[in-house]
Coordinates of C-alpha atoms and ligand atoms in Angstrom, one line a residue:
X1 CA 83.9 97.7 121.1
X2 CA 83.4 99.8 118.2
X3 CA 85.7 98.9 115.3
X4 CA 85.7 102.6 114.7
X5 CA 88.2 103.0 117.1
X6 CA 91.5 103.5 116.1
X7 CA 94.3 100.9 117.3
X8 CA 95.8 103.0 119.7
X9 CA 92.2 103.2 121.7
X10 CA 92.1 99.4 120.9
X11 CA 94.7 98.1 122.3
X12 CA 93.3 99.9 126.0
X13 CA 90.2 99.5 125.8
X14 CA 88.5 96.6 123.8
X15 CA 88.1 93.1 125.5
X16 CA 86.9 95.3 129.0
X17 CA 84.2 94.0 131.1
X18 CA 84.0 95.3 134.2
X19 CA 82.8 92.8 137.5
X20 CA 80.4 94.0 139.9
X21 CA 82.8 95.7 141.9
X22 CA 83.3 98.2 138.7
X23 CA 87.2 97.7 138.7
X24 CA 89.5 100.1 136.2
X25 CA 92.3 98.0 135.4
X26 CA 91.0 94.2 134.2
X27 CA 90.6 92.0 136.7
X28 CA 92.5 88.5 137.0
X29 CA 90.3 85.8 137.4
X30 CA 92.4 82.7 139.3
X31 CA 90.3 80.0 139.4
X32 CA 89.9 76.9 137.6
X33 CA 86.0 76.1 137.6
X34 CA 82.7 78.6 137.7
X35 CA 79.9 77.9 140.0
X36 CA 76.4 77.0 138.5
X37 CA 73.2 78.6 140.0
X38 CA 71.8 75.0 140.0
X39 CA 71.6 71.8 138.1
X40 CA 69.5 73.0 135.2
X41 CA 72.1 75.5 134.3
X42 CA 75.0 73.5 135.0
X43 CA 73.1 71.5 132.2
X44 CA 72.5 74.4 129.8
X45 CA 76.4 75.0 130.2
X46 CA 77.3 71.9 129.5
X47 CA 74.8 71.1 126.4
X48 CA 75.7 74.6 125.2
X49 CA 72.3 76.2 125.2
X50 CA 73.4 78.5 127.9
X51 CA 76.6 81.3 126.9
X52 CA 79.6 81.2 130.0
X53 CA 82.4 80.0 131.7
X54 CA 82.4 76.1 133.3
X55 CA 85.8 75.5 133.3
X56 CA 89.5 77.1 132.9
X57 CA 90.8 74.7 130.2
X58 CA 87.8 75.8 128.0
X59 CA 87.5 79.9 129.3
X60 CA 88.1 81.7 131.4
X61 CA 87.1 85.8 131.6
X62 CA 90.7 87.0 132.1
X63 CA 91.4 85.2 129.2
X64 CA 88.7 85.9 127.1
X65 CA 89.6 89.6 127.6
X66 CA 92.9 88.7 126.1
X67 CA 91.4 87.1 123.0
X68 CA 89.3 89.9 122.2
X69 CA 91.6 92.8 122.9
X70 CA 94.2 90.8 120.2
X71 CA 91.3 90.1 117.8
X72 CA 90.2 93.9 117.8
X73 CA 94.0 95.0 116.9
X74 CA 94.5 92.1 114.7
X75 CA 90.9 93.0 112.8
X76 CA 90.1 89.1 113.0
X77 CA 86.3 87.9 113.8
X78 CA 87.6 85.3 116.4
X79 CA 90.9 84.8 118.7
X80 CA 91.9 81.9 120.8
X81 CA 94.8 82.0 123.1
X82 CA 97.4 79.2 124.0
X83 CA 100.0 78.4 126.3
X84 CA 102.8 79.7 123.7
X85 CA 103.9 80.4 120.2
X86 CA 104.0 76.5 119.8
X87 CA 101.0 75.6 121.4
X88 CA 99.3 77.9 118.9
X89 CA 100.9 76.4 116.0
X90 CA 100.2 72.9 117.4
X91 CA 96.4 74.0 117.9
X92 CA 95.8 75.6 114.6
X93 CA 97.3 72.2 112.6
X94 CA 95.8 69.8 115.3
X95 CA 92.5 71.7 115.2
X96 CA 91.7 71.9 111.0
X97 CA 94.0 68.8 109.5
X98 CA 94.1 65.3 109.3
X99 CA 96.4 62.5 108.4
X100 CA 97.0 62.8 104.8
X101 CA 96.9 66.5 104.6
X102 CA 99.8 68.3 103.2
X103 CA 101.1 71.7 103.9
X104 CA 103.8 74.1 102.4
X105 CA 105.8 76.0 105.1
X106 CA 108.5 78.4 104.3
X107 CA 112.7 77.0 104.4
X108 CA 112.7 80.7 106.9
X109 CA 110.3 79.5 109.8
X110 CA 111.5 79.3 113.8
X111 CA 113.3 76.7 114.7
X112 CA 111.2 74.5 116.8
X113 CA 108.2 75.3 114.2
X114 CA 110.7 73.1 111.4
X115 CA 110.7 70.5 114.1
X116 CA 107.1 70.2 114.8
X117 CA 106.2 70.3 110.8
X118 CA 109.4 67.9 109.9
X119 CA 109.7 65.1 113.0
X120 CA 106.2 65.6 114.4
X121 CA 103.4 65.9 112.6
X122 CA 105.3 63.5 109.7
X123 CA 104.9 60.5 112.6
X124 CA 100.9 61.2 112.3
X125 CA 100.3 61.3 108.5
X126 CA 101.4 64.9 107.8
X127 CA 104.1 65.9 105.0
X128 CA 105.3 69.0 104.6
X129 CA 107.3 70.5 102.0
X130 CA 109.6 73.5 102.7
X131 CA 110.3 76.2 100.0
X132 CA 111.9 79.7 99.8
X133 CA 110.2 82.6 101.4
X134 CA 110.6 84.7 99.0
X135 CA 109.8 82.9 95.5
X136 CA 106.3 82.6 94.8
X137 CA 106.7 80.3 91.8
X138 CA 108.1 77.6 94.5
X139 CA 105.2 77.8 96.3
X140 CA 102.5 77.2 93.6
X141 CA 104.6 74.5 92.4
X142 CA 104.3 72.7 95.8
X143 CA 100.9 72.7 95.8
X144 CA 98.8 69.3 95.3
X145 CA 95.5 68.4 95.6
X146 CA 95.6 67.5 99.3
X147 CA 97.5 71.0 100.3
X148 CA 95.4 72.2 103.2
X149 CA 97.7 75.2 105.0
X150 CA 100.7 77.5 103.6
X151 CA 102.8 78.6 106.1
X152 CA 105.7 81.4 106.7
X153 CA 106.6 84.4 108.9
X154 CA 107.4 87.9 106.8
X155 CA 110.0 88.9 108.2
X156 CA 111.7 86.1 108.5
X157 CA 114.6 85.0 111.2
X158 CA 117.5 85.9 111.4
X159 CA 117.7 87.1 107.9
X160 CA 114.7 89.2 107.7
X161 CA 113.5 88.0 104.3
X162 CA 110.0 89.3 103.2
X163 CA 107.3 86.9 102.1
X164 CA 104.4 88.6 99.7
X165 CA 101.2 88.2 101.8
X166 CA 99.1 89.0 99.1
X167 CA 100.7 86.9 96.2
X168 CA 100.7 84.0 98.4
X169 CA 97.4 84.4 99.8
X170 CA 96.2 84.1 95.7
X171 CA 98.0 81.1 95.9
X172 CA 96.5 79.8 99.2
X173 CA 92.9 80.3 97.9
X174 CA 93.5 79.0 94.4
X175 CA 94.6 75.6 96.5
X176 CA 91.5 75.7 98.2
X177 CA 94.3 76.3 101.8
X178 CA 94.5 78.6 104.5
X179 CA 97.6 80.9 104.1
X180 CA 98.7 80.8 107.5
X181 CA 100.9 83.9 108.5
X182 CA 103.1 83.9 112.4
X183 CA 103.0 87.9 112.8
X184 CA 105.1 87.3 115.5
X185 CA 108.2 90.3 114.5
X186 CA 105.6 92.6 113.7
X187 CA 102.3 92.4 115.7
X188 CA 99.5 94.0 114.4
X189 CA 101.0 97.6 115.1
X190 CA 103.0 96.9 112.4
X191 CA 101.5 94.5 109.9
X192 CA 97.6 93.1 109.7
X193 CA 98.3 89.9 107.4
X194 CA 94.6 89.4 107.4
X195 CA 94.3 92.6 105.1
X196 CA 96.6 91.1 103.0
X197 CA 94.7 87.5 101.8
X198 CA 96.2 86.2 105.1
X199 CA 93.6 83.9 106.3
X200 CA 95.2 82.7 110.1
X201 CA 97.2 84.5 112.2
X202 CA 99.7 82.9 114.9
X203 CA 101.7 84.7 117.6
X204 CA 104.2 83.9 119.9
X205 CA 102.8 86.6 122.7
X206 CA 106.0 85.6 124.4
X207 CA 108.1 88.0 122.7
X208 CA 106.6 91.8 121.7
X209 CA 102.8 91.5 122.9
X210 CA 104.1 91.0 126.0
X211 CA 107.2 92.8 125.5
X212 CA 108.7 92.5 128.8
X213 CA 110.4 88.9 128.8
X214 CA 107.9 87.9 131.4
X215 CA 105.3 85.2 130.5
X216 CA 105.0 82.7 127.8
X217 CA 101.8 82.9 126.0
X218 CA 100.3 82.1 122.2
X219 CA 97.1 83.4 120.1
X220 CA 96.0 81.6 116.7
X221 CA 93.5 84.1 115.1
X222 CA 90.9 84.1 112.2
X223 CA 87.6 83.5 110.9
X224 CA 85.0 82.6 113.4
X225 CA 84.2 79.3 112.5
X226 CA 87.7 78.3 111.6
X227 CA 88.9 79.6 114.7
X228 CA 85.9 78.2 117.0
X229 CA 84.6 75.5 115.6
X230 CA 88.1 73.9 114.5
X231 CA 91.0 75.5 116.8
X232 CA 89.3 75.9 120.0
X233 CA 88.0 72.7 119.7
X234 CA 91.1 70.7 119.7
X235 CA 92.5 73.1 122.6
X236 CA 89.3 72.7 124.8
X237 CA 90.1 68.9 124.9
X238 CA 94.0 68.8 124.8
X239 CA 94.5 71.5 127.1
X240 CA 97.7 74.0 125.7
X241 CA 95.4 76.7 126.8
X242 CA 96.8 80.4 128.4
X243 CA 97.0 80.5 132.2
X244 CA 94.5 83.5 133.6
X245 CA 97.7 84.8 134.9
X246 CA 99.8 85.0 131.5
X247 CA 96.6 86.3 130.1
X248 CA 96.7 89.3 132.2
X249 CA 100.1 90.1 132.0
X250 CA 99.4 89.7 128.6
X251 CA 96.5 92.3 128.7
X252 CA 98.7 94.8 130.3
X253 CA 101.4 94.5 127.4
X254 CA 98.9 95.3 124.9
X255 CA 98.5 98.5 126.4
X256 CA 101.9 99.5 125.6
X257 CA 102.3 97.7 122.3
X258 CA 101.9 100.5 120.0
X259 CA 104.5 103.0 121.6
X260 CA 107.1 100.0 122.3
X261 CA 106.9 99.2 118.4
X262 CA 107.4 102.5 117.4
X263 CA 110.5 103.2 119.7
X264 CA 111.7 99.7 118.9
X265 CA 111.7 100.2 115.4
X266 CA 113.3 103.9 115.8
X267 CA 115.9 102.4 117.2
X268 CA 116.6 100.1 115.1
X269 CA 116.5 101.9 112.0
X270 CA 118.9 104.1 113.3
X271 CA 121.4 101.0 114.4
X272 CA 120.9 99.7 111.1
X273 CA 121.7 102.6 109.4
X274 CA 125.1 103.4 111.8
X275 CA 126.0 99.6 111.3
X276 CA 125.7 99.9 107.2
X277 CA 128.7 102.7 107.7
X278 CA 131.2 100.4 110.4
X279 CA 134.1 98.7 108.5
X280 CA 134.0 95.7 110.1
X281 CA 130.8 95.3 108.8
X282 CA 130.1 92.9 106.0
X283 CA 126.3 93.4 105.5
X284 CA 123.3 94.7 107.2
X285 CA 119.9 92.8 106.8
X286 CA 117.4 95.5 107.8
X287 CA 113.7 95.8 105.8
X288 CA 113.7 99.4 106.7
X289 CA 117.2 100.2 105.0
X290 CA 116.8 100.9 100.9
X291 CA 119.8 98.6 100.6
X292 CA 117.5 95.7 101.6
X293 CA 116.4 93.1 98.6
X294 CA 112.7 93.6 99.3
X295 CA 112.6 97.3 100.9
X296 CA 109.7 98.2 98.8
X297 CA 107.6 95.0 99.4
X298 CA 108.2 95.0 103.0
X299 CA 106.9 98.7 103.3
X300 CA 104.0 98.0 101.5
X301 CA 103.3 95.2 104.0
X302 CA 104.6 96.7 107.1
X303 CA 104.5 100.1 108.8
X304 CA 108.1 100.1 109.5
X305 CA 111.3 97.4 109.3
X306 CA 110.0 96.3 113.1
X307 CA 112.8 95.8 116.0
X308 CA 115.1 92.7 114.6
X309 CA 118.6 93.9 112.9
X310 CA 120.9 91.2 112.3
X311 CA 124.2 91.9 110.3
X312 CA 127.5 89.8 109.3
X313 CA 130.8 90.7 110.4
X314 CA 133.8 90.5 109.0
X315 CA 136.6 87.5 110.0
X316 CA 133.7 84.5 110.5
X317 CA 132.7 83.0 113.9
X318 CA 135.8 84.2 116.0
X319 CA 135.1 87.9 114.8
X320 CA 131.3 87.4 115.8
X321 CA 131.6 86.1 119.1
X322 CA 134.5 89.0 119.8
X323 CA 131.4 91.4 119.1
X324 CA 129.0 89.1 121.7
X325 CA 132.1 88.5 124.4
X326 CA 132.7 92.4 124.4
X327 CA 129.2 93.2 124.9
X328 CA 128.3 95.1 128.7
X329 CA 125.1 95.3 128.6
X330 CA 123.2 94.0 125.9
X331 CA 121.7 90.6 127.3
X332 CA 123.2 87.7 125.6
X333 CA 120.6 85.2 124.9
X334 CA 118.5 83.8 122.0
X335 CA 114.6 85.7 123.6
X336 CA 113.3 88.8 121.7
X337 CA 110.7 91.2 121.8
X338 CA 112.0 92.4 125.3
X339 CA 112.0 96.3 125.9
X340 CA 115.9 95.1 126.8
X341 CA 118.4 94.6 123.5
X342 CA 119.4 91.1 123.4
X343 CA 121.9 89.3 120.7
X344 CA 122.6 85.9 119.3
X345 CA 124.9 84.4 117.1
X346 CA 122.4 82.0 115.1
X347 CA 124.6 79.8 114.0
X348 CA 126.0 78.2 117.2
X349 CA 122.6 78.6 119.1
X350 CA 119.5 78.8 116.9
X351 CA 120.0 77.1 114.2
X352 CA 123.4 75.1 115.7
X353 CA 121.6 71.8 115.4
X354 CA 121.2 71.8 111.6
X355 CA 124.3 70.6 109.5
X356 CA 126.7 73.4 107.9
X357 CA 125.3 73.0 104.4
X358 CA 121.8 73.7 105.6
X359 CA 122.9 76.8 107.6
X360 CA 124.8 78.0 104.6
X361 CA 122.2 77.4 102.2
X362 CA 120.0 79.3 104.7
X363 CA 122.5 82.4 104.5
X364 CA 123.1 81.9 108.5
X365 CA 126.9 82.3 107.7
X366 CA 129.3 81.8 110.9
X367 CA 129.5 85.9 111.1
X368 CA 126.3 86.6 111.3
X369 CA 125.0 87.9 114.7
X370 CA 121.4 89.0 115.3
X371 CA 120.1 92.0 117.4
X372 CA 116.6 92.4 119.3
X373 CA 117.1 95.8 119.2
X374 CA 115.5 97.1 122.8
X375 CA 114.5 100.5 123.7
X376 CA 118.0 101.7 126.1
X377 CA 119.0 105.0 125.0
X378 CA 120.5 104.5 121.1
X379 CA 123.8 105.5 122.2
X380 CA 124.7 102.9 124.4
X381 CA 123.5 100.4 122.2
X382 CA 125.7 101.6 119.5
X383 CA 129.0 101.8 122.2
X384 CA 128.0 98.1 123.3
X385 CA 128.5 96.7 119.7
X386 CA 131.2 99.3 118.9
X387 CA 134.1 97.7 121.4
X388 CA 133.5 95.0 119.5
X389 CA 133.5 95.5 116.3
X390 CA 136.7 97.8 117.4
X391 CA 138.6 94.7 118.2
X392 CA 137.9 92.7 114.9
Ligands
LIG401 C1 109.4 82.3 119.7 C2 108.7 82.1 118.4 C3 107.8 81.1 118.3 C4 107.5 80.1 119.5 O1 106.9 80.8 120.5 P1 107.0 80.3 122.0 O2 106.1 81.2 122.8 O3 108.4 80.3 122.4 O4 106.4 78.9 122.1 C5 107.1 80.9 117.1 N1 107.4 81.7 116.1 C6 108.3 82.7 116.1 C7 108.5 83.6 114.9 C8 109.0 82.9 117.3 O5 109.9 83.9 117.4

């Protein structure tokens, strides 16, 4: 696919190969192994002298389209997809480190991503140090000889702190590392890391690529011979590869990517913005709002402030879950990305397993509540958190 084509065109049309029966939409390819002509190309496909599929866990065309559709929008030479967000962060350490390796990941990361870098990977020889997002001088500080991967998500959860992408991707290749970025809140409608000094990009496809709350899914994109040689290789052998049918649903939620970002964003800059003016309100933390910390870094790096508006309200914990109690239709639970608004109160779901002083050194104070803002009609988002915030 030309890469003159602009992302809109992109995100429809790259990764297509049509089958002999010249199908319009991609077809899904549900089956596990591919049938050899005889045994001297079986052996060709096995030895590697021969291109094509053998065998789902390696590829698998439905797949494949997947990977290369993502690649072309995220402007990255290679793309391998996973079973999840986790699976892809699993695959990308798994795939290029080794015990005694050391990596620096942001204090701001998911959840579950803390876990894997802090309990996990420390059992099998791998340390990690966490430092702020948002000071650069912590993160050269961190680095030592052995440093092999920086690691952070701009913007960040629930507090939508901005990371510099290109003043840490200096950093990165001063160490000799890969700056690793998870563009998961943006995608690459809104943010390309890998123009930034980025050198890997992870996503969770679970939440806007595919954008409906259907599928879980994961990509980890880059170079080719990072990607190929070291990522796919671990995930050809341990397995956390995409189902053909994730893939496709997958597919089909590119094809809509660019439009839902847009109207999610629209929406949420214009909740922001309402919230900022509510008494009840305590704070707003929005990257589109001027009031924000990093407004003008996060433009620079993003197209807009993306979908995620998460604000504190006044009177603590009881005040916040008055606001998520009163709710009628926003869905209360902890997913994102959906087309349908969701909320969470971080600090008794997300990040309720980590002590108080951690929380409140992370700024996830008992009053703050998080919105995935969805694409319902602006109004009744606004009268859903407004009987709430009426009653505090
Ligand atoms: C959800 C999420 C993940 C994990 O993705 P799964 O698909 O749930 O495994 C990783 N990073 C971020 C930023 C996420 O929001």
């Amino acid at each position: 696919m030309s890469d003159d084509y602009q992302l809109e065109t992109l995100a429809l049309r790259a990764g297509t190969h049509r089958s002999q029966f010249n199908e319009h939409s991609e077809a899904l390819y549900l089956t596990s192994s591919f049938v050899f002509e005889n045994a001297a190309q079986a052996a060709a496909r096995f030895a590697g002298n021969e291109p094509g599929n053998i065998y789902s866990r390696f590829t698998n065309p439905t797949v494949t389209a997947f990977q290369e559709r993502l690649a072309a929008l995220e402007g990255a030479e290679a793309c391998v997809a996973t079973a999840s967000g986790m699976s892809a962060i699993l695959a990308c350490v798994m795939g290029l480190l080794k015990s005694g390796d050391h990596i620096i990941a942001s204090h701001s990361i998911f959840g579950a991503t803390v876990q894997l870098f802090a309990n996990i990977f420390s059992r099998f020889g791998l340390e990690t140090t966490f430092v702020s997002a948002t000071d650069v001088n912590a993160w050269q500080a961190a680095v030592k000889p052995n440093t092999k991967i920086l690691f952070l998500e701009t913007p960040s959860n629930p507090l939508t702190e901005i990371s510099d992408i290109a003043a840490l991707g200096r950093v990165a290749k001063k160490a000799g590392a890969w700056l690793v970025v998870d563009n998961c809140f943006c995608t690459p409608v809104l943010q390309r890391p890998l123009e930034f000094g980025a050198d890997i990009i992870i996503h969770s496809a679970t939440k806007y690529l595919d954008g409906q709350g259907r599928v879980l899914g994961g990509a980890v994109l880059g170079k080719h011979d990072v990607i190929m040689e070291g990522v796919f290789g671990f995930l050809r052998t341990a397995g956390p590869t995409l189902s053909a049918f994730n893939a496709w649903v997958l597919l089909k939620g590119l094809e809509t990517l660019k439009i839902r970002m847009d109207a999610h964003s629209a929406n949420a800059l214009e909740l922001a913005r309402w919230l900022e003016q509510q008494p009840a309100i305590e704070k707003v933390y929005y990257p589109g709002l001027p009031s924000h910390p990093q407004h003008r870094l996060a433009l620079q790096q993003q197209k807009t402030g993306g979908g995620i508006v998460s604000f504190t309200v006044k009177g603590g914990k009881q005040a916040a879950w008055r606001v998520v109690d009163a709710t009628r239709m926003i869905s209360i639970t902890a997913n994102l990305g959906d087309v349908k608004s969701t909320i969470t109160h971080p600090a008794s779901t997300t990040h309720g397993r980590i002590s108080q002083e951690a929380r409140d050194a992370a700024g996830v104070v008992d009053g703050l509540l998080r919105i995935a803002v969805g694409l319902e009609a602006l109004q009744d988002i606004k009268a859903d958190v407004e009987r709430g915030l009426k009653s505090v």
